[in-house]
Coordinates of C-alpha atoms in Angstrom, one line a residue:
M46 CA 16.4 50.5 31.6
N47 CA 17.8 51.4 28.1
K48 CA 15.8 51.7 25.0
I49 CA 15.7 48.7 23.2
T50 CA 16.5 49.5 19.2
I51 CA 16.7 47.3 16.0
K52 CA 20.8 47.8 16.4
K53 CA 20.5 46.2 20.0
L54 CA 18.5 43.1 18.7
K55 CA 21.3 42.6 15.9
E56 CA 24.0 42.8 18.5
Y57 CA 21.8 40.0 20.4
K58 CA 22.3 37.8 17.0
A59 CA 25.9 38.6 16.9
Q60 CA 26.3 37.6 20.3
Q61 CA 24.3 34.7 19.6
Q62 CA 21.9 35.8 22.6
K63 CA 18.3 34.9 22.3
F64 CA 15.7 37.4 23.1
A65 CA 11.7 37.2 23.9
V66 CA 8.9 38.7 22.2
L67 CA 5.5 38.9 23.3
T68 CA 2.0 40.5 21.8
A69 CA 0.6 43.0 23.6
Y70 CA -2.9 44.8 22.6
D71 CA -3.1 47.4 25.7
A72 CA -1.7 49.7 28.4
S73 CA -1.6 47.6 31.5
F74 CA 0.0 44.6 29.5
S75 CA 2.5 46.9 27.8
R76 CA 3.6 48.4 31.2
T77 CA 3.7 44.8 32.6
M78 CA 6.3 43.9 29.9
E79 CA 8.4 46.8 30.2
S80 CA 9.0 46.0 34.1
C81 CA 9.8 42.5 33.3
E82 CA 12.2 43.9 30.4
I83 CA 10.9 42.3 27.3
D84 CA 12.9 43.5 24.7
A85 CA 10.3 43.6 21.9
I86 CA 6.6 43.7 21.7
L87 CA 4.6 42.6 18.8
V88 CA 1.1 44.4 18.3
G89 CA -0.3 41.8 16.3
D90 CA -3.3 41.4 14.1
S91 CA -4.0 38.3 16.4
L92 CA -5.9 40.5 18.4
G93 CA -8.7 39.9 16.1
N94 CA -8.9 36.4 17.5
V95 CA -7.9 36.8 21.2
V96 CA -9.4 40.2 21.9
Q97 CA -12.4 40.5 19.2
G98 CA -13.3 37.0 19.1
H99 CA -13.1 36.3 15.4
N100 CA -12.0 33.3 13.9
T101 CA -9.3 34.8 11.6
T102 CA -7.1 37.9 11.6
V103 CA -9.2 39.1 8.4
P104 CA -11.5 41.3 9.9
V105 CA -8.7 43.5 11.9
T106 CA -8.5 47.1 10.4
M107 CA -6.0 49.9 10.1
S108 CA -8.4 51.7 12.7
D109 CA -7.9 48.6 15.2
M110 CA -4.0 48.5 14.7
C111 CA -3.5 52.4 15.4
Y112 CA -5.8 52.1 18.3
H113 CA -3.8 49.1 20.0
T114 CA -0.5 50.5 18.8
R115 CA -1.3 53.7 20.3
C116 CA -2.4 51.9 23.7
V117 CA 1.0 49.8 23.9
S118 CA 3.4 52.8 23.0
R119 CA 2.1 55.0 25.5
S120 CA 2.9 52.8 28.6
N121 CA 6.3 51.5 27.4
Q122 CA 9.8 53.2 26.9
H123 CA 11.9 50.2 26.9
S124 CA 10.5 47.6 24.5
F125 CA 10.9 47.7 20.9
I126 CA 7.3 47.8 19.3
I127 CA 6.5 46.1 16.3
A128 CA 3.0 46.7 14.7
D129 CA 1.2 44.7 12.2
L130 CA -0.2 46.1 8.9
P131 CA -3.6 44.1 8.7
Y132 CA -5.3 42.2 5.9
M133 CA -5.1 44.3 2.7
A134 CA -3.6 47.1 4.3
Y135 CA -0.1 46.6 1.9
S136 CA -1.8 45.6 -1.5
T137 CA 0.3 48.3 -3.3
P138 CA 3.4 50.0 -2.3
E139 CA 1.7 53.4 -2.5
Q140 CA -1.0 52.1 0.1
T141 CA 1.6 50.4 2.3
L142 CA 3.5 53.8 2.6
E143 CA 0.3 55.4 3.6
N144 CA -0.7 52.8 6.3
A145 CA 2.6 52.2 7.6
T146 CA 3.1 56.0 8.3
Q147 CA -0.3 55.5 10.5
L148 CA 1.3 52.9 12.4
M149 CA 4.9 54.7 12.9
Q150 CA 3.0 57.8 13.9
A151 CA 0.6 55.6 16.4
G152 CA 3.8 54.6 18.3
A153 CA 5.4 51.6 16.3
H154 CA 9.0 51.2 15.8
M155 CA 8.6 48.9 13.0
V156 CA 5.9 47.5 10.9
K157 CA 5.3 43.7 10.2
L158 CA 3.7 42.4 6.8
E159 CA 2.9 38.8 5.8
G160 CA 4.6 37.4 2.1
G161 CA 7.5 36.9 0.3
D162 CA 8.7 38.0 -3.3
W163 CA 5.6 40.1 -4.2
L164 CA 6.5 42.5 -1.4
L165 CA 10.0 43.1 -2.6
E166 CA 9.3 46.4 -4.1
T167 CA 7.4 47.5 -1.0
V168 CA 9.9 46.5 1.5
A169 CA 12.5 48.6 -0.7
M170 CA 10.4 51.4 -0.7
L171 CA 9.6 51.7 3.0
T172 CA 13.2 51.1 4.2
E173 CA 14.7 53.8 1.7
R174 CA 12.3 56.0 3.2
G175 CA 13.3 55.2 7.1
I176 CA 10.5 52.8 8.0
P177 CA 11.9 49.5 9.5
V178 CA 10.4 46.5 7.9
C179 CA 9.8 42.9 9.8
G180 CA 8.9 39.9 7.1
H181 CA 6.8 37.5 8.1
L182 CA 7.2 33.7 6.3
G183 CA 5.9 30.3 6.7
L184 CA 2.2 30.0 7.9
T185 CA 0.7 33.6 7.2
P186 CA -2.4 33.9 9.0
Q187 CA -4.0 36.7 6.8
S188 CA -3.7 34.0 3.7
V189 CA -5.6 31.1 5.8
N190 CA -8.5 31.1 3.3
A191 CA -6.0 30.8 0.4
I192 CA -3.8 28.3 2.2
G193 CA -6.7 26.6 3.5
A194 CA -5.7 25.7 6.9
F195 CA -3.5 26.6 9.7
Q196 CA -1.0 24.3 9.5
V197 CA 2.9 23.5 9.1
Q198 CA 4.5 25.1 6.0
G199 CA 7.7 24.2 4.2
K200 CA 7.6 20.5 5.1
T201 CA 8.7 19.5 1.5
S202 CA 12.2 20.2 -0.2
E203 CA 10.5 22.6 -2.6
E204 CA 8.5 24.5 -0.4
A205 CA 11.7 24.8 2.2
E206 CA 13.8 25.8 -1.1
Q207 CA 11.1 28.6 -1.9
L208 CA 11.0 29.9 1.7
M209 CA 14.5 30.3 1.7
N210 CA 15.0 32.0 -1.2
E211 CA 12.1 34.5 -0.3
A212 CA 14.0 35.0 3.4
I213 CA 17.0 35.7 1.3
N214 CA 15.6 38.0 -1.4
L215 CA 13.2 39.9 1.5
T216 CA 16.8 40.5 3.6
N217 CA 18.4 42.0 0.4
A218 CA 15.4 44.0 -0.2
G219 CA 15.7 45.7 3.4
I220 CA 13.8 43.8 5.9
S221 CA 15.7 44.2 9.5
L222 CA 13.5 41.2 11.2
L223 CA 12.0 38.1 10.1
V224 CA 9.0 36.1 11.7
L225 CA 9.2 32.5 10.8
E226 CA 6.0 30.9 12.1
C227 CA 5.0 27.0 11.7
V228 CA 7.4 25.6 10.0
P229 CA 10.0 22.3 10.8
S230 CA 12.5 23.3 13.2
S231 CA 15.4 22.1 10.7
L232 CA 14.1 24.7 8.3
G233 CA 14.0 27.3 11.1
K234 CA 17.5 26.8 11.7
K235 CA 18.7 26.7 8.4
V236 CA 16.8 30.0 7.6
T237 CA 18.6 31.6 10.9
E238 CA 21.9 30.3 9.9
S239 CA 21.6 31.8 6.3
L240 CA 20.8 35.4 7.4
S241 CA 22.5 38.5 8.7
I242 CA 19.1 39.5 10.2
P243 CA 17.6 38.3 13.5
T244 CA 14.7 35.6 13.0
I245 CA 11.9 35.2 15.6
G246 CA 10.0 32.2 15.8
I247 CA 6.7 30.9 16.6
G248 CA 6.6 27.4 16.0
A249 CA 9.8 27.4 14.2
G250 CA 12.0 25.4 16.5
S251 CA 14.8 26.6 19.0
D252 CA 17.5 27.9 16.8
T253 CA 15.9 31.2 15.8
D254 CA 17.2 33.9 17.2
A255 CA 14.2 34.9 19.3
Q256 CA 10.9 33.6 19.9
V257 CA 7.3 35.3 19.9
L258 CA 4.2 33.9 21.7
V259 CA 0.7 35.7 22.3
I260 CA 0.4 37.0 25.7
Y261 CA -2.9 35.4 26.5
D262 CA -1.5 32.1 25.3
I263 CA 1.4 31.9 27.9
L264 CA -1.2 32.7 30.4
G265 CA -3.4 29.8 29.4
I266 CA -6.5 32.1 28.5
S267 CA -6.8 31.8 24.5
P268 CA -9.9 30.6 23.2
G269 CA -9.8 27.1 21.9
R270 CA -7.3 24.2 22.1
P271 CA -3.9 26.0 22.1
P272 CA -1.5 25.1 19.0
K273 CA 1.4 22.9 20.0
F274 CA 4.0 25.6 20.4
V275 CA 2.3 27.3 23.0
K276 CA 3.2 26.7 26.7
N277 CA 1.3 28.1 29.6
F278 CA 3.9 29.9 31.8
L279 CA 1.1 31.0 34.6
E280 CA 0.8 27.4 35.7
E281 CA 4.1 27.4 37.3
S282 CA 4.7 31.0 38.1
G283 CA 1.5 32.2 39.9
S284 CA 1.2 35.5 38.6
I285 CA 1.5 37.4 35.4
S286 CA 4.6 39.3 35.7
G287 CA 5.8 35.5 36.8
A288 CA 4.5 34.2 33.9
I289 CA 6.4 36.7 31.6
S290 CA 9.5 36.4 33.3
A291 CA 9.4 32.9 33.4
Y292 CA 8.9 33.1 29.4
K293 CA 11.8 35.4 28.9
S294 CA 14.1 33.4 30.9
A295 CA 13.3 30.0 29.5
V296 CA 13.8 31.8 25.9
E297 CA 17.0 33.2 27.0
H298 CA 18.6 30.1 28.6
Q299 CA 17.1 28.1 25.5
T300 CA 14.6 25.8 27.7
F301 CA 11.9 26.8 25.4
P302 CA 10.9 25.7 23.0
D303 CA 11.8 22.1 24.0
T304 CA 11.2 19.1 21.5
A305 CA 7.2 18.9 22.8
H306 CA 6.9 22.6 21.4
Q307 CA 8.7 22.2 17.9
F308 CA 7.6 20.7 14.6
L309 CA 10.4 18.0 14.0
S310 CA 11.3 17.1 10.4

């Protein structure tokens, strides 16, 4: 298997080829995803929910993220690895550079941070220094206490316009990928068509360039009621590797997400 790079992911967008992303937090799942040829892995701060048992991602630390990134990167020579900068790990450009460096040294190929225009200086600084950046707009889980709830974002014309402008500004500042979470499918489509970089949707409709889900969600073992955009692929596959392969195939053949797993405007 060839190593997946950001260049390859951008080629997928140019060729209108959808690609699948999954979260991983340990060596065993990472190795299984490699065998299933998952193109990109997100070492997400969602580990706070599904691994540590917290109600939000806020308690996750840099030590947590570096530990899990090392676990994932040791067992996978194929997938492109994106690692989250956790809550309050990127409040200033200088702090971000120090923490992003730690994640890259732990084995990440790219760092992800949540937020819009307030991050433009930080994004430019990181990319100028050779650290690739993935943006994250829409529902930003680290800001749940400010947002007030886990709910769909960008539903009004004003919110949609702001998100679009921030997506463009972040792209101009240097991000190479953009996660769109919990936005109407029409907005996910509009943003994707407006950007030169790949978009990765989670509850953002079927027109984003890629999809990402939490590995435990596609296996049906996450705590609590699953969100609307989640599908249990283990039910129809019978094995973990089968569920991962079924998810990858469904994304690539554009049978997931269907209308039942989208927020329609």
